Amino acid sequence: MPASTTKLTQVELPYLIVGQGIAGSLLAWHLEKANQPYLIIDNHHQTSASKIAAGIINPITGRRFVKSWMIDTFLPFAKSTYQEIEAQLDIQVWKDMDIIRFFMSNAEGNNWLTKTTWEGYDKYLKEEKNADFLHQFINDESGFGTVVGAKVDLGKVVKNFQSHFQKKGVLLSELFDYEQLIVERNQVRYKEITARKVIFCEGFAAFKNPWFAHLPYESAKGEALIIRIPNLQTPDIIKKHFFIVPLEDDLFWFGSNYEWDDLSNEPTEIGRNYLEKELKQILKVKYEVVDHLAAVRPVLKDRRPAIGLHPTNSNIAFFNGLGTKGTSIAPYWANEMTLFLTEGKEIPKEVNVQRFKLPVEAN
Ligand SMILES: Cc1cc2nc3c(=O)[nH]c(=O)nc-3n(C[C@H](O)[C@H](O)[C@H](O)COP(=O)(O)OP(=O)(O)OC[C@H]3O[C@@H](n4cnc5c(N)ncnc54)[C@H](O)[C@@H]3O)c2cc1C
């Protein structure tokens, strides 16, 4: 392992990881548990969705109240992973939380009632919940139901992993320059580093990666507001089209929107106006905006993660496409990716990056 993050001399490793968002962090953590040396390169989280995400795990989503993909597997796996990390890094990041879901119409409320009787949905949906005090704060036309969910402080996870990796001397804080990667038959070389594999975890910025430029990216920018709502004290997440997530004291995370044309990380006036317009319709009371955040979610066209090896070069790997649900799905897939790398466990086709074919001339 390199002793310093600033003065690297000749370094030989099994794995070089690019990107230290939730994907790169969890992958490195699993490799560490499997006694596999690694080095991470990250550009100070310059484009990190993980740093600003609300970290909500919402098992029942959409207007039709559909169970989230593989949630029965992902949720318990995520809980035990984050709790293990809490113990190791001495932090608190996981919270079981109810989501008070306000209905947009009476029909939605009826649909909800039906869903509460479906097998497999009952553990995530509660009919009864004493949250009537919310009527002082929230405009409610059609009632609400309760989803049993959770929240993870993803920003805290990534920040604490950053310190952990720095202390171990395995984090190099700089922009990875694709042009300097030399791919040889059994290894890759990057400046002074020689690795068996480079694993790219750059989040939405992967569209700039020449080895994975052929993927059908549909990344979506999201903006969020940090707001103060005086006197609103609730242990629950409120969902009315948007999410209002309790942080500390009377501060809340509010968001977020979806924007596909502007993929910068900058908060915009258009975004803020849009969010505030929605907020005014939801809230009956005054609020104050204390911060405005933006980042881009790494989304692929088929809304599935993309993990595994480059189609023609087995020294180059990918762990990305966590989309809108990185909090719940990253723990499980980081473990599967590690099992693939260390034990050759097969990656399911649905998430294998090789489901996307290279253009013919590149083969
Ligand atoms: C507004 C918003 C709200 C969200 N809310 C939720 C939520 O409530 N629940 C949920 O599950 N998900 C949520 N998400 C989605 C979630 O944030 C993502 O799924 C997840 O964070 C993606 O993690 P990642 O590690 O793949 O990417 P990132 O977190 O973006 O990390 C990529 C890292 O790679 C670095 N990097 C990129 N290129 C290079 C390079 N060339 N050299 C060096 N470093 C590089 C970046 O700086 C960054 O640190 C939200 C996203 C947004 C934008």
Short mmCIF file of N, CA and C in Angstrom, two decimals, residues 14 78 89 252 265 271 285 312 336:
data_model
loop_
_atom_site.label_atom_id
_atom_site.label_comp_id
_atom_site.label_asym_id
_atom_site.label_seq_id
_atom_site.Cartn_x
_atom_site.Cartn_y
_atom_site.Cartn_z
N PRO A 14 -3.49 -4.60 -6.88
CA PRO A 14 -4.51 -5.30 -7.65
C PRO A 14 -5.53 -4.32 -8.26
N ALA A 78 -28.70 -3.30 2.91
CA ALA A 78 -28.22 -1.92 3.12
C ALA A 78 -28.15 -1.62 4.61
N LEU A 89 -16.56 3.07 11.71
CA LEU A 89 -16.07 4.46 11.61
C LEU A 89 -16.54 5.33 12.79
N PHE A 252 -34.66 21.32 7.19
CA PHE A 252 -35.17 20.23 6.35
C PHE A 252 -34.50 20.27 4.99
N ASN A 265 -23.07 21.08 -12.22
CA ASN A 265 -23.36 20.88 -10.79
C ASN A 265 -23.79 22.16 -10.12
N GLY A 271 -34.10 26.53 -11.20
CA GLY A 271 -34.33 25.40 -10.29
C GLY A 271 -34.89 25.88 -8.96
N VAL A 285 -47.22 27.22 6.04
CA VAL A 285 -46.50 28.13 6.94
C VAL A 285 -45.28 28.73 6.24
N THR A 312 -14.23 -5.65 -24.14
CA THR A 312 -13.06 -6.24 -24.82
C THR A 312 -11.77 -6.11 -24.02
N GLU A 336 -21.52 -7.64 -4.49
CA GLU A 336 -21.53 -8.56 -5.63
C GLU A 336 -20.32 -8.31 -6.54
#
